XYZ file of C-alpha atoms in Angstrom:
746
model
C 3.696 -20.579 1.186
C -0.099 -20.845 0.560
C -0.209 -20.238 -3.052
C -3.372 -22.139 -4.467
C -1.951 -22.143 -8.047
C 1.655 -23.122 -7.295
C 3.102 -25.690 -9.491
C 5.434 -28.250 -7.876
C 6.834 -30.294 -10.851
C 9.260 -29.085 -13.328
C 6.971 -29.984 -16.189
C 4.070 -27.898 -14.825
C 6.449 -25.061 -13.943
C 7.759 -24.924 -17.471
C 4.311 -24.977 -18.940
C 3.281 -22.123 -16.715
C 6.409 -20.047 -17.638
C 5.607 -20.623 -21.344
C 2.201 -19.054 -20.836
C 3.432 -15.891 -19.101
C 3.216 -12.513 -20.802
C 3.713 -9.699 -18.260
C 4.877 -10.424 -14.648
C 7.508 -10.183 -12.273
C 6.324 -12.908 -9.932
C 9.211 -15.594 -9.712
C 9.314 -19.350 -9.129
C 12.870 -20.577 -8.332
C 13.892 -23.459 -10.461
C 17.487 -24.641 -10.273
C 19.527 -21.518 -10.909
C 17.103 -19.896 -13.056
C 14.191 -17.494 -12.120
C 10.961 -17.769 -14.176
C 7.944 -15.442 -14.453
C 4.448 -16.544 -13.385
C 1.350 -14.509 -13.612
C -1.258 -13.833 -11.218
C -4.760 -13.719 -12.932
C -7.948 -12.940 -11.089
C -11.365 -14.412 -11.814
C -14.000 -12.093 -13.522
C -17.310 -11.414 -12.243
C -19.656 -14.262 -13.284
C -22.505 -13.726 -15.707
C -23.893 -17.334 -15.237
C -26.692 -15.919 -13.007
C -27.958 -13.042 -15.224
C -31.228 -14.717 -15.965
C -31.989 -15.457 -12.254
C -30.826 -11.854 -11.590
C -33.240 -10.394 -14.201
C -36.141 -12.418 -12.578
C -35.281 -11.115 -9.076
C -35.089 -7.449 -10.178
C -38.451 -7.832 -11.947
C -40.036 -8.751 -8.634
C -38.364 -6.195 -6.469
C -40.164 -2.891 -5.389
C -38.523 0.449 -5.867
C -38.054 0.579 -2.076
C -36.209 -2.832 -2.072
C -34.062 -1.752 -4.950
C -33.156 1.488 -3.125
C -32.365 -0.561 -0.026
C -29.865 -2.708 -1.911
C -28.033 0.533 -3.015
C -27.326 2.173 0.159
C -26.244 1.601 3.692
C -28.857 0.344 6.170
C -26.221 0.052 8.783
C -22.770 1.361 9.151
C -21.203 -1.556 7.080
C -24.237 -3.135 5.251
C -26.801 -2.681 2.769
C -30.520 -3.711 3.298
C -31.591 -7.273 2.784
C -34.577 -8.377 0.652
C -35.519 -11.315 2.735
C -38.597 -12.388 0.942
C -36.404 -12.929 -2.234
C -33.593 -14.433 -0.395
C -31.283 -11.591 -0.943
C -28.932 -10.976 1.974
C -27.250 -7.769 3.124
C -24.143 -6.711 1.379
C -21.689 -6.844 4.255
C -18.412 -4.850 4.595
C -15.393 -4.362 6.698
C -12.382 -2.116 6.850
C -9.215 -4.052 6.076
C -5.835 -2.258 5.400
C -4.445 -3.749 8.649
C -6.795 -6.778 9.023
C -10.359 -7.328 9.364
C -11.837 -4.520 11.743
C -13.640 -5.263 14.908
C -17.297 -5.508 14.698
C -19.108 -2.034 15.292
C -22.626 -1.131 16.124
C -25.091 -0.994 13.288
C -26.127 2.456 13.684
C -22.871 4.229 15.239
C -19.045 3.946 15.268
C -19.167 2.520 18.785
C -17.675 -1.080 19.137
C -20.426 -3.809 19.115
C -18.533 -5.349 22.138
C -18.321 -8.879 20.684
C -15.963 -11.341 22.270
C -15.379 -13.323 19.001
C -14.216 -10.624 16.656
C -10.519 -10.771 17.281
C -8.363 -10.777 14.122
C -4.885 -10.823 13.024
C -3.024 -7.541 12.821
C -1.114 -7.438 9.508
C 1.719 -5.060 8.469
C 0.584 -1.823 7.009
C 0.743 -1.122 3.242
C 4.070 0.489 3.518
C 5.595 -2.517 5.081
C 4.048 -4.882 2.530
C 5.520 -2.783 -0.353
C 8.895 -2.540 1.448
C 9.149 -6.339 0.978
C 9.170 -5.885 -2.870
C 7.939 -9.419 -2.788
C 4.739 -10.287 -4.899
C 4.562 -13.770 -3.238
C 4.172 -12.019 0.015
C 1.488 -9.807 -1.478
C -0.503 -12.835 -2.536
C -0.018 -14.463 0.817
C -1.192 -11.202 2.618
C -4.367 -11.281 0.304
C -5.062 -14.975 0.865
C -4.547 -14.684 4.709
C -6.699 -11.634 5.142
C -9.291 -12.943 2.786
C -9.584 -16.059 4.868
C -10.195 -13.964 7.983
C -12.931 -11.723 6.303
C -14.874 -14.633 5.079
C -14.749 -16.297 8.376
C -16.293 -13.031 9.631
C -18.981 -13.341 7.064
C -17.914 -10.211 5.239
C -18.612 -9.927 1.438
C -16.456 -6.827 0.804
C -13.008 -5.972 2.363
C -12.410 -2.253 2.097
C -8.745 -2.735 0.751
C -6.307 -2.436 -0.673
C -5.553 1.379 -0.508
C -3.212 2.029 -3.473
C -3.217 5.730 -4.044
C 0.255 7.070 -5.067
C 2.412 8.694 -2.216
C 2.618 12.215 -3.620
C 3.823 13.867 -0.411
C 5.809 12.445 2.479
C 3.463 14.368 4.713
C 0.303 12.385 3.786
C -1.512 11.075 6.754
C -2.108 7.714 5.033
C 1.324 7.297 3.552
C 1.675 4.440 6.051
C -1.385 2.562 4.580
C -0.625 3.378 0.795
C 2.049 1.239 -1.019
C 4.302 3.421 -2.792
C 5.354 6.341 -4.854
C 5.960 4.389 -7.977
C 3.204 3.170 -10.348
C 5.007 -0.038 -11.571
C 5.684 -1.203 -8.023
C 2.293 -0.255 -7.052
C 0.407 -2.535 -9.602
C 2.734 -5.370 -9.279
C 2.059 -5.603 -5.521
C -1.601 -4.783 -5.822
C -2.564 -7.567 -8.317
C -1.503 -10.508 -6.318
C -3.015 -9.067 -3.060
C -6.372 -8.703 -4.788
C -6.220 -12.146 -6.333
C -5.560 -13.557 -3.081
C -8.384 -11.972 -1.235
C -10.888 -12.724 -3.925
C -10.043 -16.432 -4.084
C -11.687 -16.671 -0.656
C -15.159 -15.425 -1.999
C -14.578 -11.956 -0.615
C -14.449 -8.875 -2.859
C -11.728 -6.338 -2.412
C -12.799 -2.665 -2.616
C -9.960 -0.918 -4.392
C -9.483 2.453 -2.935
C -9.578 5.442 -3.435
C -10.520 5.986 -6.995
C -8.762 8.197 -7.934
C -6.366 11.202 -7.567
C -6.836 11.093 -3.870
C -3.436 11.915 -2.479
C -4.050 14.105 0.528
C -6.072 14.202 3.598
C -6.082 18.112 3.817
C -9.409 19.462 2.421
C -10.029 15.936 1.164
C -13.860 16.418 1.321
C -13.992 19.024 -1.257
C -10.472 19.830 -2.856
C -10.621 19.998 -6.674
C -7.564 17.969 -7.949
C -6.200 19.177 -11.458
C -3.802 16.627 -13.168
C -2.724 16.736 -16.760
C -3.904 13.657 -18.595
C -0.493 12.166 -19.207
C 0.467 12.485 -15.426
C -2.991 10.849 -14.628
C -2.429 8.016 -16.949
C 1.116 7.200 -16.269
C 1.238 7.862 -12.533
C -2.003 7.764 -10.721
C -4.023 5.199 -12.717
C -1.850 2.250 -13.607
C -2.377 0.241 -10.346
C -6.326 0.833 -10.757
C -6.062 -0.272 -14.275
C -4.166 -3.407 -13.383
C -6.780 -4.126 -10.661
C -9.371 -4.243 -13.322
C -7.755 -5.936 -16.171
C -5.348 -8.293 -14.367
C -6.920 -8.904 -10.990
C -10.526 -8.524 -11.937
C -11.305 -6.631 -8.727
C -14.997 -6.822 -7.805
C -15.478 -3.304 -6.447
C -13.855 0.022 -6.228
C -14.333 2.832 -3.804
C -15.069 6.383 -5.125
C -13.079 8.948 -3.414
C -13.979 12.119 -1.450
C -12.426 14.769 -3.524
C -13.308 16.420 -6.787
C -11.407 15.722 -10.019
C -11.542 18.386 -12.651
C -14.545 20.085 -11.157
C -16.687 17.002 -10.437
C -16.846 14.949 -7.163
C -15.416 11.515 -7.810
C -18.538 9.768 -6.851
C -20.470 11.393 -9.601
C -17.541 11.771 -12.065
C -18.719 10.394 -15.257
C -15.297 10.620 -17.033
C -13.639 8.474 -14.227
C -16.444 6.019 -13.578
C -18.057 5.528 -16.779
C -15.633 6.575 -19.516
C -12.451 5.285 -18.023
C -13.373 2.561 -15.423
C -16.113 0.918 -17.307
C -15.830 1.708 -20.948
C -12.064 1.743 -21.504
C -11.059 -0.890 -18.853
C -14.127 -3.081 -18.933
C -14.875 -3.079 -15.269
C -17.915 -5.121 -14.427
C -17.936 -4.829 -10.684
C -19.509 -2.212 -8.479
C -18.506 1.262 -7.225
C -19.011 1.951 -3.636
C -18.683 5.478 -2.185
C -16.501 6.427 0.530
C -18.406 7.182 3.600
C -20.533 10.255 3.094
C -18.821 11.048 -0.071
C -22.029 11.323 -2.241
C -23.280 14.936 -2.997
C -26.140 14.463 -5.710
C -28.566 11.538 -6.212
C -29.193 12.125 -10.077
C -25.470 12.815 -11.027
C -24.301 9.726 -8.978
C -26.876 7.356 -10.427
C -26.165 8.573 -13.992
C -22.424 8.770 -13.653
C -21.583 5.295 -12.418
C -21.878 5.033 -8.658
C -23.610 1.847 -7.576
C -23.745 1.746 -3.581
C -23.798 4.644 -1.345
C -22.334 4.247 2.127
C -21.606 6.755 4.893
C -22.476 8.864 7.883
C -23.752 10.822 9.927
C -27.250 11.295 8.845
C -30.186 8.663 9.298
C -29.936 5.864 6.780
C -33.306 6.958 4.947
C -31.847 10.275 4.364
C -28.878 8.997 2.158
C -29.091 10.123 -1.398
C -29.940 6.658 -2.615
C -32.640 6.157 -0.039
C -35.846 8.485 0.200
C -34.263 10.935 -2.323
C -33.768 8.097 -4.941
C -37.265 6.838 -4.541
C -38.710 10.348 -4.949
C -36.770 11.168 -8.102
C -37.777 7.877 -9.730
C -41.463 8.355 -8.938
C -41.129 11.911 -10.161
C -39.665 10.655 -13.420
C -36.535 12.661 -12.813
C -34.611 9.334 -12.776
C -35.546 6.272 -14.877
C -36.170 3.184 -12.788
C -34.353 1.299 -15.571
C -31.230 3.186 -14.548
C -31.678 2.008 -11.012
C -31.969 -1.537 -12.230
C -28.591 -1.286 -13.823
C -27.030 -0.695 -10.411
C -29.086 -3.373 -8.659
C -28.091 -5.895 -11.252
C -24.397 -5.065 -10.750
C -24.658 -5.521 -7.080
C -26.626 -8.889 -7.406
C -24.166 -10.206 -9.947
C -21.177 -9.571 -7.527
C -23.190 -11.197 -4.721
C -23.758 -14.296 -6.817
C -20.071 -14.335 -7.837
C -19.196 -14.343 -4.170
C -21.713 -17.122 -3.420
C -23.433 -14.815 -0.776
C -26.898 -15.329 -2.189
C -26.478 -18.942 -3.128
C -24.176 -20.133 -0.464
C -23.324 -23.585 -2.076
C -19.580 -24.155 -1.841
C -18.597 -20.696 -0.470
C -15.318 -20.583 1.231
C -15.324 -20.868 5.103
C -11.982 -19.271 6.017
C -10.471 -19.079 9.540
C -9.388 -16.087 11.732
C -7.059 -15.143 14.470
C -5.125 -18.453 14.014
C -1.319 -19.334 14.429
C -1.023 -19.737 10.633
C -2.182 -16.245 10.030
C 0.171 -14.777 12.689
C 2.919 -16.676 10.943
C 1.886 -15.084 7.642
C 2.033 -11.701 9.443
C 5.518 -12.483 10.574
C 6.727 -13.512 7.187
C 5.678 -10.155 5.660
C 7.111 -8.212 8.633
C 10.573 -10.025 8.442
C 11.112 -9.131 4.888
C 9.928 -5.597 5.190
C 12.534 -4.194 7.655
C 14.936 -1.816 5.956
C 18.652 -1.662 7.084
C 19.562 1.913 6.307
C 23.021 2.042 7.729
C 25.569 -0.308 9.376
C 28.906 1.646 9.216
C 30.579 -0.177 12.159
C 28.921 -3.532 11.456
C 27.403 -3.263 14.978
C 24.532 -5.252 13.350
C 23.515 -7.964 13.748
C 24.275 -7.971 17.542
C 26.814 -10.424 18.710
C 25.159 -11.715 21.702
C 28.099 -13.727 22.855
C 30.191 -10.578 23.797
C 27.183 -8.532 25.134
C 25.962 -8.675 28.821
C 23.656 -5.793 28.793
C 21.252 -3.858 26.279
C 19.547 -0.530 26.854
C 16.190 -0.481 25.340
C 14.985 3.159 25.130
C 12.019 4.900 23.656
C 8.136 4.929 24.060
C 8.099 3.114 20.646
C 9.597 0.063 22.263
C 6.311 -0.578 24.140
C 3.926 1.220 21.853
C 1.049 -0.774 20.171
C -0.361 0.282 16.925
C -3.130 -2.186 16.034
C -5.736 0.388 17.263
C -5.200 4.126 16.989
C -5.731 7.241 14.921
C -8.764 7.878 12.742
C -9.512 4.886 10.425
C -9.316 1.117 10.420
C -7.724 -0.509 13.387
C -7.777 -4.166 14.346
C -8.817 -5.700 17.543
C -6.185 -8.358 18.083
C -4.981 -10.858 20.789
C -1.419 -10.552 19.811
C 0.750 -7.615 19.168
C 4.380 -8.297 19.986
C 6.192 -4.965 20.801
C 9.783 -4.400 19.970
C 10.719 -4.760 23.591
C 8.815 -8.146 23.859
C 10.364 -9.319 20.758
C 13.893 -8.764 22.217
C 12.671 -10.549 25.339
C 11.528 -13.412 23.405
C 14.755 -13.675 21.367
C 17.690 -12.583 23.482
C 19.573 -15.080 25.498
C 18.384 -14.983 29.203
C 21.997 -14.121 30.205
C 21.785 -10.507 28.675
C 20.193 -7.958 30.930
C 17.830 -5.617 29.432
C 17.758 -2.116 30.940
C 14.436 -0.343 29.588
C 13.860 3.338 29.763
C 10.704 5.175 28.226
C 12.964 8.172 27.196
C 10.139 10.281 25.905
C 6.512 10.837 26.274
C 3.911 10.659 23.549
C 2.277 14.122 24.233
C -0.001 16.357 22.147
C -1.356 19.822 22.475
C -4.931 19.539 23.741
C -6.233 22.477 21.647
C -4.576 21.403 18.434
C -4.634 17.629 18.366
C -6.783 16.504 15.405
C -10.201 15.302 16.297
C -11.910 12.375 14.606
C -13.025 13.833 11.196
C -11.121 17.056 11.363
C -8.835 17.720 8.535
C -5.991 19.880 9.535
C -2.725 20.559 7.734
C -0.732 20.148 10.852
C -2.410 17.061 12.175
C -1.799 16.105 15.855
C 0.195 18.931 17.271
C 2.880 17.458 19.620
C 4.833 18.725 22.685
C 8.542 18.389 21.710
C 10.158 18.912 25.129
C 11.670 15.922 26.971
C 10.787 15.035 30.662
C 14.211 15.691 32.428
C 13.506 12.593 34.685
C 12.808 10.315 31.727
C 15.916 11.744 29.790
C 18.054 11.216 32.699
C 16.835 7.619 33.122
C 17.539 6.825 29.403
C 21.155 8.389 29.656
C 21.884 6.318 32.713
C 20.561 3.185 30.998
C 22.731 3.833 27.850
C 25.881 4.504 30.057
C 25.403 1.318 32.056
C 24.738 -1.011 29.011
C 27.131 -2.478 26.330
C 24.661 -1.605 23.571
C 21.725 0.942 23.390
C 18.720 0.487 21.107
C 16.484 3.541 20.604
C 13.129 2.897 19.259
C 11.896 6.101 17.896
C 9.665 7.389 15.160
C 6.007 7.704 14.962
C 2.677 5.960 15.710
C -0.858 5.457 14.334
C -2.105 8.402 16.400
C 0.423 10.775 14.764
C 0.228 9.395 11.255
C -3.544 9.154 10.656
C -6.286 9.327 8.324
C -8.104 12.731 8.244
C -4.895 14.800 8.738
C -1.650 15.458 7.006
C 1.480 16.199 8.941
C 2.849 19.787 9.063
C 6.462 18.973 8.702
C 9.088 16.126 8.492
C 10.234 16.896 12.081
C 10.430 13.819 14.521
C 7.755 14.389 17.316
C 8.063 14.196 21.018
C 11.512 15.596 21.400
C 12.994 12.343 20.025
C 15.843 13.995 18.012
C 17.343 15.494 21.245
C 16.951 12.283 22.961
C 18.692 10.355 20.294
C 21.613 12.707 20.084
C 22.113 12.681 23.798
C 22.097 8.837 24.036
C 24.551 8.861 21.149
C 26.927 10.970 23.072
C 27.230 8.550 26.131
C 27.121 5.345 24.080
C 28.429 5.177 20.525
C 27.247 1.457 20.237
C 23.643 2.769 19.734
C 21.373 1.367 17.172
C 18.466 3.740 16.191
C 15.391 1.906 15.001
C 12.595 4.102 13.372
C 9.066 2.627 13.515
C 6.903 4.731 11.043
C 4.982 4.635 7.888
C 6.275 7.949 6.250
C 9.670 9.770 5.963
C 10.939 12.039 8.646
C 13.847 14.371 8.767
C 16.568 12.003 10.170
C 19.533 13.715 8.243
C 21.433 14.723 11.319
C 20.705 11.530 13.097
C 21.917 9.537 10.054
C 25.312 11.484 10.186
C 25.750 10.831 13.906
C 24.638 7.360 14.123
C 26.496 4.249 12.753
C 23.546 1.844 12.817
C 19.990 2.715 11.472
C 17.028 0.453 10.941
C 13.567 1.401 9.514
C 10.463 -0.669 10.418
C 6.741 -0.178 10.073
C 3.489 -0.455 11.819
C 4.417 -4.112 11.275
C 1.570 -6.269 12.558
C 0.918 -8.972 15.344
C 4.381 -10.309 14.931
C 6.291 -7.173 14.249
C 8.320 -7.114 17.410
C 9.513 -10.720 16.860
C 10.519 -9.963 13.287
C 12.232 -6.783 14.181
C 14.149 -8.721 16.896
C 15.238 -11.449 14.502
C 16.544 -8.926 12.143
C 18.597 -7.060 14.984
C 19.925 -10.432 16.097
C 20.744 -11.829 12.646
C 18.348 -14.616 12.597
C 16.858 -12.824 9.645
C 19.008 -10.998 7.076
C 17.294 -7.736 6.329
C 15.917 -7.501 2.730
C 13.503 -4.648 2.800
C 13.837 -1.735 0.460
C 12.314 1.626 0.746
C 9.063 2.012 -1.357
C 9.431 5.723 -1.458
C 12.233 8.302 -1.450
C 13.474 9.889 1.853
C 14.275 13.467 1.286
C 16.701 15.476 3.091
C 14.257 18.276 3.476
C 10.630 18.595 2.533
C 11.306 21.325 0.035
C 13.231 18.716 -2.152
C 9.991 16.746 -2.737
C 8.309 17.633 -5.901
C 4.762 18.567 -4.454
C 6.619 21.072 -2.099
C 9.299 22.123 -4.433
C 6.521 23.251 -6.822
C 4.502 24.749 -4.073
C 1.610 22.673 -5.062
C 0.655 21.042 -1.729
C -1.931 21.153 -0.225
C -3.821 23.888 -2.241
C -6.987 25.176 -0.912
C -10.216 24.888 -3.101
C -8.093 23.587 -5.846
C -4.684 21.639 -6.079
C -2.747 21.387 -9.134
C -0.243 18.666 -9.602
C 2.249 20.814 -11.522
C 5.127 18.271 -11.106
C 3.349 16.285 -13.754
C 4.920 12.907 -14.195
C 7.976 13.722 -12.019
C 6.630 12.145 -8.844
C 8.925 10.634 -6.235
C 12.315 9.465 -7.378
C 11.452 10.555 -10.877
C 11.842 14.245 -9.613
C 14.969 13.569 -7.644
C 16.747 11.792 -10.361
C 15.720 14.041 -13.133
C 16.350 17.243 -11.272
C 19.567 15.735 -9.964
C 18.496 16.360 -6.241
C 20.260 13.983 -3.671
C 17.934 12.276 -1.417
C 18.929 11.132 1.997
C 17.855 7.718 1.173
C 16.722 6.856 -2.451
C 13.774 4.856 -3.608
C 14.362 1.070 -3.524
C 17.266 1.399 -1.004
C 18.101 -1.062 1.636
C 21.309 -2.777 2.947
C 21.931 -6.411 3.984
C 24.236 -8.303 6.216
C 25.874 -9.770 3.055
C 26.934 -8.163 -0.195
C 25.890 -8.802 -3.597
C 27.383 -8.408 -7.160
C 25.714 -7.839 -10.302
C 27.506 -8.938 -13.638
C 26.907 -10.088 -17.195
C 23.943 -7.914 -18.055
C 22.448 -8.882 -21.420
C 19.327 -8.728 -23.394
C 18.258 -11.590 -25.653
C 18.318 -9.344 -28.686
C 19.674 -5.796 -29.610
C 16.492 -4.616 -31.354
C 12.868 -5.251 -30.656
C 9.410 -4.597 -32.188
C 6.924 -2.748 -30.124
C 5.001 -5.848 -29.240
C 7.913 -7.925 -28.285
C 9.044 -9.238 -24.965
C 12.324 -8.008 -23.848
C 14.389 -10.631 -21.806
C 16.820 -9.072 -19.559
C 19.369 -11.446 -17.830
C 22.318 -10.972 -15.486
C 24.156 -12.850 -12.829
C 23.691 -12.159 -9.160
C 26.364 -13.328 -6.706
C 26.346 -13.303 -3.140
C 29.806 -12.193 -2.313
C 29.532 -12.146 1.479
C 29.400 -14.810 4.160
C 25.632 -14.792 4.887
C 22.697 -16.172 3.042
C 20.488 -13.367 1.914
C 17.835 -11.866 -0.485
C 18.457 -9.029 -2.885
C 15.954 -7.133 -4.937
C 17.120 -6.609 -8.447
C 15.669 -3.487 -9.838
C 15.329 -2.751 -13.576
C 15.189 0.740 -14.698
C 14.579 2.208 -18.155
C 15.929 5.433 -19.627
C 15.007 6.984 -22.920
C 17.402 9.909 -23.484
C 16.231 10.487 -27.074
C 12.628 11.094 -26.473
C 10.614 13.736 -28.174
C 8.557 14.527 -25.093
C 9.623 15.027 -21.437
C 10.350 11.799 -19.575
C 11.976 11.027 -16.263
C 15.637 10.391 -16.147
C 14.568 6.713 -15.331
C 11.619 4.585 -14.415
C 11.255 1.201 -12.629
C 10.047 -1.252 -15.077
C 10.903 -4.604 -13.506
C 12.085 -6.149 -10.257
C 12.749 -9.491 -8.750
C 13.421 -10.621 -5.240
C 16.047 -13.470 -5.208
C 17.377 -15.628 -2.365
C 21.080 -16.332 -2.902
C 23.269 -18.288 -0.504
C 26.695 -17.315 0.502
C 29.079 -17.698 -2.449
C 26.345 -18.764 -4.888
C 25.696 -17.075 -8.228
C 22.173 -17.085 -9.734
C 21.360 -16.233 -13.207
C 18.263 -14.077 -13.247
C 15.938 -13.226 -16.201
C 13.387 -10.413 -16.067
C 10.833 -10.363 -18.871
C 9.886 -6.791 -19.804
C 7.143 -6.180 -22.387
C 8.135 -3.475 -24.817
C 4.747 -1.889 -24.161
C 6.061 -0.983 -20.712
C 8.217 1.631 -22.409
C 5.140 3.505 -23.734
C 4.099 7.120 -22.832
C 0.731 8.467 -22.886
C 0.197 10.841 -25.952
C -2.484 13.581 -24.972
C -3.175 14.401 -28.440
C -3.791 11.054 -29.889
C -5.199 9.737 -26.607
C -3.278 6.571 -26.669
C -0.018 4.812 -25.384
C 2.939 5.197 -27.842
C 6.322 3.498 -27.819
C 8.729 5.644 -29.441
C 11.265 4.161 -31.755
C 14.952 4.587 -30.836
C 17.561 3.748 -28.343
C 16.767 2.959 -24.654
C 19.119 2.204 -21.692
C 18.430 -0.982 -19.706
C 19.837 -0.438 -16.082
C 20.030 -3.013 -13.307
C 20.820 -2.183 -9.698
C 19.669 -2.354 -6.168
C 18.034 1.159 -5.871
C 17.215 3.899 -7.986
C 20.786 5.502 -7.217
C 22.429 2.102 -6.979
C 22.690 1.167 -10.699
C 25.280 -1.483 -11.118
C 25.282 -2.159 -14.883
C 23.621 -0.929 -17.840
C 23.278 -1.722 -21.678
C 21.335 -0.512 -24.679
C 18.533 -1.717 -26.888
C 16.662 -0.433 -29.865
C 12.990 -0.319 -30.467
C 11.974 -0.477 -34.190
């Protein structure tokens, strides 16, 4: 584990634990778990005098150049003053390949290969903050090795609808899990002298009409659901940059929204970094300058026609914009560049890219992300000593997802597919019978084009090719076991369009049912970033696995789970509904809107809606099985009553009652049944991933600040913790509560 701040001695660990206030990061010591806090490094003010001197020497044209794109992913240098370009790269799946300076065409380099990391959904499914930090440090090393100042990542918008085109990229539907995974990722990246660009700020939860839709959210829901991870990115991780979103919020575009950028981000939270626009998301020079946007990036017009280019220069010369206002933004950019050592390169990190160490990092994340949904007949893990042949069926067995769709792909030298993973891991004595099963086909007249935003997204042809179906059925009949690799891909789940339904594309449901008819020993593996309608398949199949767009080593990690080399420990970071009408944004008919979308479900997003409304999901938030079993017992709190500033210590025993070593995610939920205001039936407020050997019992402590019980009071405009009784629940999913107790808040 490459954790720079790790403490190896018992004394140091004890001192570290004593200093912790609010965290779920764990270090295992003997039989106890302890809390460790990830804290980022603030923007440096040590160079302010030098920055003032530089700005005083800059012409207006030079200042403008620092504030807008002069190529697709860089601002303009001021060479005479030693100010370089501010360079950027897309990064949710790894550092994007180099593209041309003035177009989206690939630059054609032969040295810009990078590691393809698991998508955000896969990382969130690990429920492991150490792996979030590992991901950050690893991709940060790759970004600095490519001389990038800013990595356009992480994308941490809340998953409001299962149909979202970027669900695969975003982390979760839950604000607490979101912030706890975001902070260590950000810290890890920025320790490598690379700034993250946290996106997309904020209330950016759909691709449909994203360029102009006006999002209406009540203040309490905004604060409790959509902003916590962004706030933690500022206050805990000290993120160096944010990305302004495309859409409007309460009537104002977010790149010129004074309430969001100036009032909340800077004044309330104390953000000292820079705000970069999403590409072509700026609409007004004066409003953006005055309301907090620092750097304009985008396409498709010539760089001198950007709002912060010729237009800015003209408005300053005419007196419409004060040059002193421009200076504020220039100083912010330079302060970040000095913090990153990109101006004064002394001691800047060097990094590395496309290395075996980084492929191993990607493997570790992928291996803990795989979710076992069902194992009714204990077909898993596969018993290779009694199997002579396996049918591997499905286009997804061979599909590569590093590149694809509209958005940030990765040019990588290694992407192990599921079929290749099985070939790598299975004994040579076992015969693999591969059949493609279905074709990935789209309707030519409806497939989403780059940049088009359509509700239906890529329209698929859902009929099966008879010859391919026959081949698949034959392979299944003639094999001891069949494994179907189904689901989606990054052409179907993509930025710039939302899906039209939860239906599986390409006729896969029919294929799966027909294979199950001829071989009941069939394992169905879904590779996707977002929920699909798999209720009927779930009823018919005894063995289900959910995997993700899982990086360079995804196929090897998945094979290791199937074969039992790795005990699955992934948990769903979102709720899988039985039907789309059960999800809150759809139950309230408030997606996707047209000119305006109102989030009428309020605070009841994701599992909060399902649990409060008593709607049965297909698979609940936080769900995931193991090849072993766990038992929770002896749930206690260190006191029965607490003051509102206290730390609540929740402890319990976790026993591995099975025959296999494994990892369990203990999830702590809070219920306030006596509240004077509407609250969700329960809310996640703590979690820990714990490794427990077969037969072993571990004593676990989760530290919960009483302030986490607060709700946002819209009248007083502040967070309030109500006095009264609260239920403390512990379990392995939102519907898998194993024990509960009560506490009182004074």
